[in-house]
Amino acid sequence: MTHRRWFTPWLLAGPAILWLAVFNLWPAVNTVILSFTNAKPIGGGRFTGLENYGRLLDDAQLADALLNSIVFMLVCLPLLTVLPLLLALLVQRRIPGITFFRTAFYTPVIASAVVVALIWGWVLDDRGLVNGLLGQSGLSRSPVPFLTDRWLLLFSAIALTVWKGLGYYMVIYLSALANVPRELHEAAAVDGAGPLSRFRHVTLPGVRPTMVLISALISVSSLRVFSELYVLSNGLGGPGGRDMSVVMLIQMYSRGFNGHLGYASALSLLLFVVTLGPMLFLLRLNRKAA
Amino acid sequence: MTTAREPGTTAGTERARTKPVRTKPARTKPARGFNTPSPARTAARYLLLVLVLLLVTGPFLWQLSTSLKGATEDVYSRTPSFLPDHPTIGNYGQVADAIPVWTYALNSVIVAAVCITGNVVGCTLAGFALARLRFRGAKLVLGLFLATLVLPGEVTIVSQYVLVRGLGLADNLLGVSLPGAIAMLNVLLMRTAFAAVPAELDQAALVDGAGVWQRLWHIGLPNVRGMLSVIVIFTFIGAWDDFLWPLIVLNDPQKYTLTVGLQYLDGTFSANPRLIAAGTMIAFLPIVVVFALCQRFFFKGVEEGAVKG
């Protein structure tokens, strides 16, 4: 026996189990229940059957939001699987001062998305740094509407997401690179393989599983975008509200006079369904590793 | 709801796949030609490092510079200058006139403190029970903790709001901090940490007649300090940086946390970029200090291939 009284483990795990039930399992169940009602921030709550789900089908803003997520994913996937690997190779060798560079490259990761978006909003402003430099160099006469054009705003949000994510994935790659046996590199070098050939035949195969893992992580996070778009567009979602993400729609419908908690819940379940694929894939990768 | 961590992040999955092919006998000293690059290459590496450094820190420095520029100085940059002509910290005082920024900072600290306390206590106790005590139903409980990991926080945020409102905690800092006060991922991380403590230590203590509390306090805890500090750091960062949840829960501008307050400042006083810049620096600098102080813990694990995101 590891303990004398049968309830000791339940006593220790009690608070966590309470949180599991109250703040995780119950809200999950309640999301499903709410999605069949017309619950409002004030009042409502009548059962309305599949009405909210019908509304999902002809919501033009949702269609835009899903399109935005796909664009987000398509741009972020190649950039954030390749650039952080190159960055990790750059900071891998323990040369003097490398800890400083590593820490500096990680800084955008620990900064709040709100802080980062406010900084970029200022850098990309009509009268901001980038437009100032562009105007000065004569590259563009009128300011580039980074934050007021439907597509430029989306790409600005993508750019800052990539910039903020570099350090995060760099650290994961750094950890993976540390696990590629030195002997393989040395053997390849002895056999006359140059740096490029060693990268292709030793490094790449060594970090391939990590690349798969990172792709899955990026797929999930592309679907969960919120703060970047929200802050860059001042909470409005760009021209005509076309630069919304699914999470922005969820937030929009959970508050205010036009709020609709039932519909927000249906949107949440949609978000759950589209993230489930990459999430389960991630969990399987984790299982295999353990 | 943490920004810096995703559930299920594991590095080091590739260890199993790469075959340890050894063509030469192991040496104590590495071969010269392989390990020592030419000075030109090292110089090129530093050059690249500095270039990336400019790209990464440039926007932060630009913001810092804007926050220090005086009212008479042109911040709209026909000719951008990184160094303020008349550096002043007056903007930091003026932010406090525009919004109660120090109250916001205090609110963020309160939320972070509740989350850290809850996670340290709750996850330690539960992690120990799940890893070290055998009891009926343990498997089921563990499975449920694991299952929550496939649920992104945003999915349940609406019904969490409904719940918090039902508890009478809407528009309340306790309502902001309570749901994250015991994070499921951290319970699992603590369980993993406790499971790695050698079983012999426990056995020996059992023979000596040690109870559950003594084993947790004297054998478990000293061996999981590393994981505990990682959880403290990331809980702080997560709570301090979180935006969506406090944005949904809070109404009263007096109760805003820093992130929500900054967005509010941006919406109301967008005319003066110096003030917004000063505000972002107030939100950003504490996190840099905390991370700079704790980065030892963090990068130590990375090189051993053991970091969890």
XYZ file of C-alpha atoms in Angstrom:
599
model
C 0.000 0.000 0.000
C 1.312 3.470 -0.815
C -1.019 5.262 1.557
C -3.135 4.385 4.600
C -6.442 6.101 3.977
C -8.304 5.440 0.751
C -9.293 9.073 0.290
C -5.763 10.541 0.532
C -5.177 10.556 -3.262
C -8.609 12.093 -3.841
C -7.831 14.756 -1.273
C -4.579 15.661 -3.028
C -5.975 15.555 -6.533
C -9.254 17.110 -5.356
C -8.668 20.750 -6.325
C -7.345 19.787 -9.761
C -10.267 17.415 -10.347
C -12.669 20.165 -9.279
C -11.072 22.515 -11.827
C -11.158 19.756 -14.432
C -14.879 19.273 -13.907
C -15.970 22.878 -13.359
C -13.735 24.853 -15.705
C -13.032 22.296 -18.436
C -15.512 19.434 -18.747
C -18.679 21.348 -17.856
C -17.945 24.272 -20.221
C -17.263 21.751 -22.990
C -20.658 20.129 -22.419
C -22.375 23.474 -21.967
C -20.963 24.745 -25.272
C -22.880 21.974 -27.028
C -26.057 22.756 -25.057
C -25.811 26.515 -25.646
C -25.295 26.008 -29.366
C -28.907 24.761 -29.622
C -30.332 27.856 -27.902
C -30.698 31.560 -28.600
C -28.919 32.566 -25.371
C -27.959 36.249 -25.348
C -25.621 38.143 -23.010
C -28.891 39.442 -21.540
C -31.898 37.128 -21.645
C -32.685 34.500 -24.255
C -31.866 30.853 -23.681
C -34.803 29.258 -25.469
C -34.196 26.005 -27.364
C -33.997 26.779 -31.079
C -32.887 23.464 -32.535
C -30.474 23.647 -35.428
C -31.073 27.329 -36.160
C -27.527 28.403 -35.182
C -26.013 25.715 -37.344
C -28.139 26.826 -40.279
C -26.846 30.327 -39.736
C -23.238 29.066 -39.907
C -23.878 27.967 -43.477
C -24.815 31.380 -44.847
C -22.618 33.680 -42.773
C -20.502 35.617 -45.266
C -18.258 36.939 -42.489
C -17.541 33.386 -41.338
C -16.671 32.381 -44.894
C -14.180 35.270 -44.974
C -12.801 34.251 -41.584
C -12.242 30.670 -42.726
C -10.610 31.902 -45.929
C -8.340 34.113 -43.789
C -7.370 31.087 -41.685
C -6.480 29.102 -44.797
C -4.341 31.959 -46.166
C -2.738 32.294 -42.728
C -1.900 28.612 -42.689
C -0.623 28.469 -46.275
C 1.806 31.348 -45.697
C 2.869 30.432 -42.162
C 3.496 26.730 -42.802
C 6.467 27.066 -45.186
C 7.902 30.168 -43.495
C 7.709 28.892 -39.922
C 8.980 25.405 -40.677
C 12.043 26.622 -42.622
C 13.163 29.978 -41.151
C 13.373 28.819 -37.502
C 15.467 25.809 -38.589
C 17.957 28.119 -40.300
C 17.924 30.328 -37.210
C 18.564 27.308 -34.975
C 21.540 26.310 -37.124
C 22.812 29.869 -36.809
C 22.712 29.877 -32.992
C 23.542 26.199 -32.469
C 27.283 26.530 -32.081
C 28.371 27.671 -28.628
C 30.388 30.720 -29.613
C 30.974 33.656 -27.253
C 27.830 35.725 -26.731
C 25.496 33.110 -28.151
C 23.285 33.039 -25.045
C 22.608 36.729 -25.554
C 21.554 36.175 -29.172
C 19.363 33.200 -28.268
C 17.625 35.141 -25.502
C 17.161 38.167 -27.766
C 15.666 36.040 -30.559
C 13.219 34.565 -28.068
C 12.035 37.954 -26.771
C 9.116 38.401 -29.237
C 7.739 35.045 -28.044
C 7.366 36.127 -24.431
C 5.955 39.549 -25.321
C 2.178 39.803 -25.297
C 0.549 39.602 -28.731
C -1.120 42.915 -27.838
C 2.234 44.601 -27.226
C 3.677 43.176 -30.430
C 0.631 44.185 -32.470
C 0.663 47.726 -31.059
C 4.350 48.038 -31.932
C 3.783 46.746 -35.466
C 0.689 48.876 -35.843
C 2.916 51.876 -35.221
C 5.719 50.616 -37.487
C 3.240 49.948 -40.338
C 1.113 53.080 -39.785
C 0.457 55.370 -42.753
C 2.944 57.773 -41.192
C 5.036 55.074 -39.496
C 8.592 53.812 -39.873
C 8.147 51.562 -42.916
C 6.160 54.080 -44.920
C 8.622 56.782 -43.874
C 11.539 54.740 -45.161
C 9.661 53.814 -48.348
C 8.797 57.447 -49.005
C 12.328 58.632 -48.278
C 13.882 56.097 -50.637
C 11.367 57.073 -53.308
C 10.069 53.533 -53.627
C 6.490 54.583 -53.129
C 4.981 58.050 -53.384
C 1.801 57.526 -51.373
C 1.828 55.522 -48.127
C 1.191 51.784 -48.483
C -2.129 51.001 -46.707
C -0.724 48.137 -44.610
C -3.514 48.432 -42.030
C -6.483 49.601 -44.063
C -6.467 47.305 -47.091
C -8.356 44.031 -46.797
C -5.466 41.804 -47.939
C -2.521 43.933 -46.815
C -3.945 43.938 -43.284
C -4.146 40.147 -43.300
C -0.590 39.860 -44.589
C 0.612 42.362 -41.998
C -0.931 40.144 -39.300
C 0.773 37.116 -40.883
C 4.115 38.932 -40.993
C 3.950 39.777 -37.318
C 2.867 36.222 -36.458
C 5.884 34.839 -38.303
C 8.166 37.408 -36.683
C 6.775 36.554 -33.224
C 6.919 32.793 -33.800
C 10.498 32.518 -35.097
C 12.087 32.214 -31.656
C 9.510 29.733 -30.394
C 10.118 27.204 -33.147
C 13.846 27.984 -33.115
C 14.039 26.646 -29.567
C 12.203 23.445 -30.530
C 14.601 22.930 -33.458
C 17.583 23.707 -31.232
C 16.496 20.929 -28.936
C 16.080 18.577 -31.898
C 19.490 19.472 -33.315
C 21.075 18.657 -29.967
C 19.755 15.130 -30.390
C 21.320 14.536 -33.811
C 24.389 12.452 -32.949
C 27.677 14.279 -33.498
C 29.196 11.082 -34.788
C 26.972 11.198 -37.867
C 28.266 14.650 -38.782
C 31.847 13.645 -38.170
C 31.523 10.461 -40.185
C 29.986 12.381 -43.082
C 32.764 14.965 -42.894
C 35.387 12.247 -42.945
C 33.686 10.795 -46.013
C 34.184 14.165 -47.694
C 30.654 15.571 -47.446
C 30.525 19.402 -47.568
C 28.308 21.521 -45.272
C 25.396 21.535 -47.749
C 25.534 17.812 -48.287
C 25.757 17.233 -44.518
C 22.703 19.461 -44.055
C 20.742 17.412 -46.604
C 21.810 13.958 -45.531
C 22.383 14.306 -41.786
C 20.612 17.373 -40.362
C 17.394 17.202 -42.385
C 16.626 13.526 -41.706
C 17.481 14.168 -38.050
C 14.955 16.974 -37.619
C 12.253 15.638 -39.955
C 9.979 14.402 -37.118
C 10.320 17.827 -35.486
C 9.286 19.458 -38.767
C 6.135 17.343 -38.778
C 5.425 18.302 -35.173
C 5.943 21.990 -35.918
C 3.678 21.841 -38.977
C 0.893 20.455 -36.808
C 1.481 23.165 -34.167
C 1.324 25.876 -36.829
C -1.874 24.445 -38.323
C -3.582 24.642 -34.943
C -2.311 28.121 -34.094
C -3.310 29.496 -37.526
C -6.894 28.557 -36.704
C -6.686 30.200 -33.256
C -5.484 33.640 -34.356
C -7.039 36.472 -32.396
C -5.018 39.255 -30.770
C -2.855 40.084 -33.789
C -5.800 40.769 -36.106
C -7.912 42.308 -33.359
C -5.323 44.881 -32.306
C -4.044 45.692 -35.822
C -7.607 46.383 -36.949
C -8.563 48.185 -33.705
C -11.124 45.493 -32.952
C -13.074 46.193 -36.125
C -11.747 43.440 -38.391
C -10.552 45.686 -41.206
C -12.574 47.150 -44.096
C -16.126 45.780 -43.986
C -15.114 43.427 -41.161
C -13.591 41.099 -43.733
C -10.342 40.590 -41.799
C -11.945 38.683 -38.956
C -10.763 35.340 -37.647
C -13.096 32.678 -36.266
C -12.015 33.534 -32.711
C -12.696 37.224 -33.384
C -16.245 36.288 -34.386
C -16.608 34.226 -31.195
C -15.466 37.220 -29.131
C -17.748 39.590 -31.046
C -20.840 37.453 -30.429
C -20.100 36.852 -26.741
C -20.454 40.500 -25.747
C -22.582 43.560 -26.202
C -26.118 44.303 -27.327
C -25.800 42.370 -30.558
C -24.271 39.435 -28.710
C -25.565 35.923 -29.335
C -24.035 33.334 -26.998
C -25.853 30.504 -28.772
C -24.372 31.387 -32.120
C -20.956 32.036 -30.511
C -21.145 28.485 -29.124
C -21.947 27.043 -32.548
C -18.892 28.930 -33.882
C -16.816 27.473 -31.025
C -17.839 23.952 -31.962
C -16.939 24.658 -35.578
C -13.518 25.830 -34.368
C -13.195 22.634 -32.338
C -14.008 20.451 -35.361
C -11.453 22.136 -37.629
C -8.678 22.018 -35.015
C -9.423 18.434 -34.008
C -7.521 16.897 -36.928
C -4.140 18.510 -36.239
C -4.727 18.239 -32.455
C -5.251 14.468 -32.535
C -2.249 14.175 -34.816
C -0.176 16.100 -32.248
C -1.376 13.882 -29.422
C -0.384 10.788 -31.393
C 3.080 12.211 -32.021
C 3.355 12.826 -28.278
C 2.281 9.287 -27.429
C 4.874 7.875 -29.798
C 7.591 9.990 -28.244
C 6.687 8.989 -24.700
C -4.617 30.308 -22.840
C -0.872 30.666 -22.594
C 0.767 32.227 -25.578
C 4.218 30.846 -25.167
C 3.230 27.234 -24.939
C 1.038 24.878 -26.878
C -0.268 21.654 -25.443
C 1.569 18.630 -26.671
C 4.784 20.348 -27.520
C 7.536 17.828 -27.260
C 10.912 18.149 -28.722
C 13.241 15.252 -29.044
C 10.844 12.936 -30.836
C 13.501 12.208 -33.399
C 15.843 10.480 -30.995
C 14.279 7.119 -31.658
C 14.576 7.341 -35.417
C 18.147 8.359 -36.062
C 20.314 5.302 -36.015
C 23.457 5.708 -33.968
C 25.814 4.661 -36.738
C 29.334 4.788 -35.476
C 32.055 4.496 -38.068
C 34.940 5.416 -35.847
C 35.847 4.572 -32.291
C 34.707 7.180 -29.788
C 37.302 9.814 -29.040
C 37.780 12.058 -26.079
C 38.974 14.997 -28.198
C 37.088 16.051 -31.330
C 39.014 16.242 -34.601
C 40.336 19.717 -35.312
C 39.405 20.312 -38.939
C 35.809 19.385 -38.259
C 35.058 21.414 -35.213
C 36.999 24.647 -35.630
C 35.708 26.857 -38.458
C 37.904 29.425 -40.187
C 37.911 32.989 -38.801
C 36.130 34.193 -41.960
C 33.278 31.790 -41.297
C 32.977 32.862 -37.682
C 32.900 36.492 -38.794
C 30.143 35.683 -41.307
C 28.179 33.943 -38.570
C 28.413 36.977 -36.277
C 27.403 39.246 -39.145
C 24.281 37.161 -39.758
C 23.539 37.061 -36.036
C 23.696 40.846 -35.822
C 21.455 41.212 -38.895
C 18.795 38.956 -37.362
C 19.215 40.787 -34.058
C 18.389 44.094 -35.777
C 15.346 42.547 -37.404
C 14.092 41.082 -34.136
C 14.850 43.931 -31.743
C 14.378 46.797 -34.237
C 10.620 47.228 -33.702
C 11.037 47.108 -29.897
C 13.799 49.731 -30.013
C 11.748 51.912 -32.350
C 8.875 51.778 -29.858
C 11.216 52.551 -26.953
C 12.637 55.478 -28.905
C 9.125 56.779 -29.711
C 8.188 56.572 -26.044
C 11.129 58.816 -25.147
C 10.558 61.478 -27.774
C 9.408 64.877 -26.553
C 6.140 66.549 -27.547
C 7.932 68.959 -29.845
C 9.741 66.217 -31.682
C 8.337 64.898 -34.961
C 7.580 61.195 -34.463
C 6.064 60.849 -37.914
C 9.141 59.935 -39.755
C 9.901 61.584 -43.049
C 13.438 61.163 -41.821
C 13.225 58.443 -39.162
C 15.678 58.910 -36.335
C 16.255 56.184 -33.792
C 17.731 58.454 -31.165
C 15.379 60.988 -29.583
C 16.656 64.551 -29.913
C 15.230 65.620 -26.585
C 14.827 62.402 -24.604
C 12.144 62.642 -21.914
C 10.348 60.243 -19.631
C 7.400 62.630 -19.467
C 5.310 60.376 -21.712
C 5.301 57.714 -19.006
C 3.738 60.195 -16.617
C 1.223 61.329 -19.236
C 0.038 57.770 -19.915
C -0.980 57.635 -16.281
C -3.082 60.765 -16.840
C -4.791 59.258 -19.882
C -5.505 55.819 -18.400
C -4.918 54.437 -14.866
C -1.961 52.485 -16.177
C -0.467 51.677 -12.753
C -3.817 50.296 -11.593
C -3.841 48.137 -14.721
C -0.336 46.899 -13.933
C -1.433 46.069 -10.391
C -4.483 44.217 -11.756
C -2.220 42.160 -14.022
C 0.004 41.376 -11.034
C -3.010 40.247 -8.992
C -4.232 37.936 -11.770
C -0.733 36.503 -12.243
C -0.286 35.992 -8.480
C -3.558 34.058 -8.128
C -2.690 31.907 -11.168
C 0.831 31.150 -9.939
C -0.316 30.250 -6.426
C -3.114 28.043 -7.720
C -0.920 26.239 -10.224
C 1.950 25.645 -7.825
C -0.256 24.225 -5.090
C -2.952 22.502 -7.140
C -0.725 20.960 -9.794
C 1.900 19.802 -7.296
C -0.650 17.973 -5.143
C -2.470 16.422 -8.101
C 0.715 15.569 -9.977
C 2.078 13.802 -6.899
C -1.128 11.833 -6.352
C -1.302 10.735 -9.990
C 2.357 9.765 -10.236
C 3.067 8.354 -6.786
C -0.111 6.969 -5.232
C -1.969 3.975 -6.581
C -5.729 4.336 -6.381
C -8.846 3.183 -8.180
C -9.952 5.549 -10.902
C -6.477 7.059 -11.354
C -6.382 5.938 -14.985
C -9.759 7.483 -15.727
C -8.827 10.790 -14.100
C -5.543 10.886 -15.994
C -7.365 10.167 -19.255
C -9.739 13.069 -18.632
C -6.851 15.453 -17.941
C -5.228 14.322 -21.194
C -8.471 14.675 -23.139
C -8.731 18.374 -22.280
C -5.506 18.968 -24.205
C -7.248 18.573 -27.563
C -9.627 21.341 -26.539
C -8.205 24.749 -27.496
C -9.052 27.315 -24.798
C -10.948 29.447 -27.320
C -13.492 26.675 -27.892
C -14.871 26.763 -24.344
C -14.387 30.475 -23.757
C -18.061 31.361 -24.327
C -19.423 28.863 -21.821
C -16.603 29.714 -19.424
C -17.844 33.269 -19.545
C -21.405 32.058 -18.925
C -20.115 30.045 -15.964
C -18.049 32.863 -14.454
C -21.014 35.195 -14.842
C -23.209 32.599 -13.136
C -20.761 32.539 -10.222
C -21.194 36.305 -9.931
C -17.590 36.913 -10.985
C -18.151 38.731 -14.284
C -16.303 42.032 -14.402
C -14.133 40.825 -11.521
C -10.410 40.077 -11.372
C -11.127 36.795 -9.599
C -13.246 35.819 -12.575
C -10.267 36.519 -14.838
C -7.836 34.436 -12.815
C -9.955 31.545 -11.524
C -10.335 29.347 -14.644
C -6.570 29.325 -15.233
C -5.690 28.872 -11.557
C -5.145 25.142 -12.122
C -4.118 24.443 -15.708
C -4.630 20.886 -16.911
C -1.366 20.865 -18.857
C 0.577 21.799 -15.722
C -1.007 18.922 -13.769
C 0.293 16.553 -16.450
C 3.733 18.182 -16.449
C 3.997 17.843 -12.654
C 2.889 14.229 -12.884
C 5.679 13.558 -15.397
C 8.191 15.281 -13.122
C 7.140 13.266 -10.051
C 7.135 10.041 -12.070
C 10.800 10.609 -12.935
C 11.855 10.552 -9.253
C 13.529 7.161 -8.581
C 11.098 4.703 -6.969
C 13.793 3.453 -4.575
C 13.690 6.747 -2.709
C 9.987 6.245 -2.083
C 10.457 2.630 -1.064
C 13.133 3.543 1.429
C 10.927 6.226 2.939
C 8.012 3.792 3.113
C 10.145 1.303 5.016
C 11.057 4.091 7.409
C 7.345 4.626 7.943
C 7.042 7.983 6.185
C 3.514 9.129 5.418
C 2.212 10.621 2.205
C 2.880 14.210 3.290
C 6.442 13.474 4.364
C 7.166 11.742 1.069
C 5.705 14.629 -0.892
C 7.544 17.266 1.136
C 10.950 15.618 1.660
C 11.358 13.351 -1.385
C 9.028 14.576 -4.115
C 9.334 18.353 -3.938
C 13.137 18.679 -3.809
C 13.299 16.628 -7.006
C 10.767 18.576 -9.067
C 11.993 22.112 -8.425
C 13.109 22.504 -12.049
C 9.675 21.748 -13.469
C 8.045 23.891 -10.803
C 10.131 26.925 -11.771
C 9.292 26.417 -15.449
C 5.600 26.327 -14.531
C 5.932 29.498 -12.443
C 7.677 31.370 -15.277
C 5.213 30.332 -17.955
C 2.169 30.877 -15.752
C 3.378 34.403 -15.099
C 4.011 35.074 -18.783
C 0.682 33.516 -19.774
C -1.347 35.498 -17.241
C 0.489 38.773 -17.897
C 0.152 38.451 -21.689
C -3.393 37.074 -21.897
C -5.814 39.286 -23.789
C -8.905 37.470 -25.090
C -10.187 36.167 -21.743
C -9.880 39.401 -19.701
C -11.316 41.254 -22.710
C -14.434 39.083 -22.508
C -14.797 39.074 -18.711
C -14.046 42.706 -17.848
C -16.361 45.677 -18.434
C -15.306 48.377 -16.030
C -12.268 50.346 -17.317
C -11.004 50.563 -13.712
C -10.622 46.787 -13.598
C -8.783 46.237 -16.884
C -5.558 44.301 -16.988
C -2.627 45.886 -18.838
C -3.246 44.235 -22.207
C -6.925 45.202 -22.281
C -6.102 48.674 -21.013
C -3.518 49.208 -23.741
C -5.978 48.265 -26.461
C -8.423 50.710 -24.822
C -5.750 53.423 -24.864
C -5.068 52.701 -28.528
C -8.776 53.111 -29.311
C -9.265 56.343 -27.363
C -6.046 58.289 -27.701
C -4.611 57.062 -30.973
C -3.636 60.641 -31.730
C -0.467 60.436 -29.634
C 1.823 57.545 -30.562
C 4.277 58.573 -27.803
C 1.757 57.661 -25.104
C 0.880 54.320 -26.698
C 4.577 53.603 -27.019
C 5.117 54.404 -23.345
C 2.173 52.177 -22.412
C 3.462 49.208 -24.395
C 6.856 49.569 -22.770
C 5.235 49.461 -19.313
C 3.607 46.160 -20.322
C 6.694 44.789 -22.054
C 9.628 45.622 -19.778
C 8.550 43.583 -16.698
C 8.276 40.451 -18.806
C 11.732 41.042 -20.287
C 13.203 41.440 -16.804
C 11.525 38.264 -15.532
C 12.679 36.314 -18.555
C 16.223 37.674 -18.455
C 16.467 36.629 -14.798
C 15.097 33.143 -15.468
C 16.524 32.327 -18.885
C 19.207 30.159 -17.249
C 16.561 27.574 -16.331
C 15.118 27.752 -19.758
C 18.055 27.298 -22.098
C 19.713 24.733 -19.841
C 17.024 22.246 -20.761
C 17.137 23.092 -24.455
C 20.632 21.812 -25.062
C 19.868 18.621 -23.224
C 17.037 18.122 -25.677
C 14.541 18.093 -22.869
C 12.642 21.337 -23.240
C 8.874 21.237 -23.337
C 8.072 24.225 -25.504
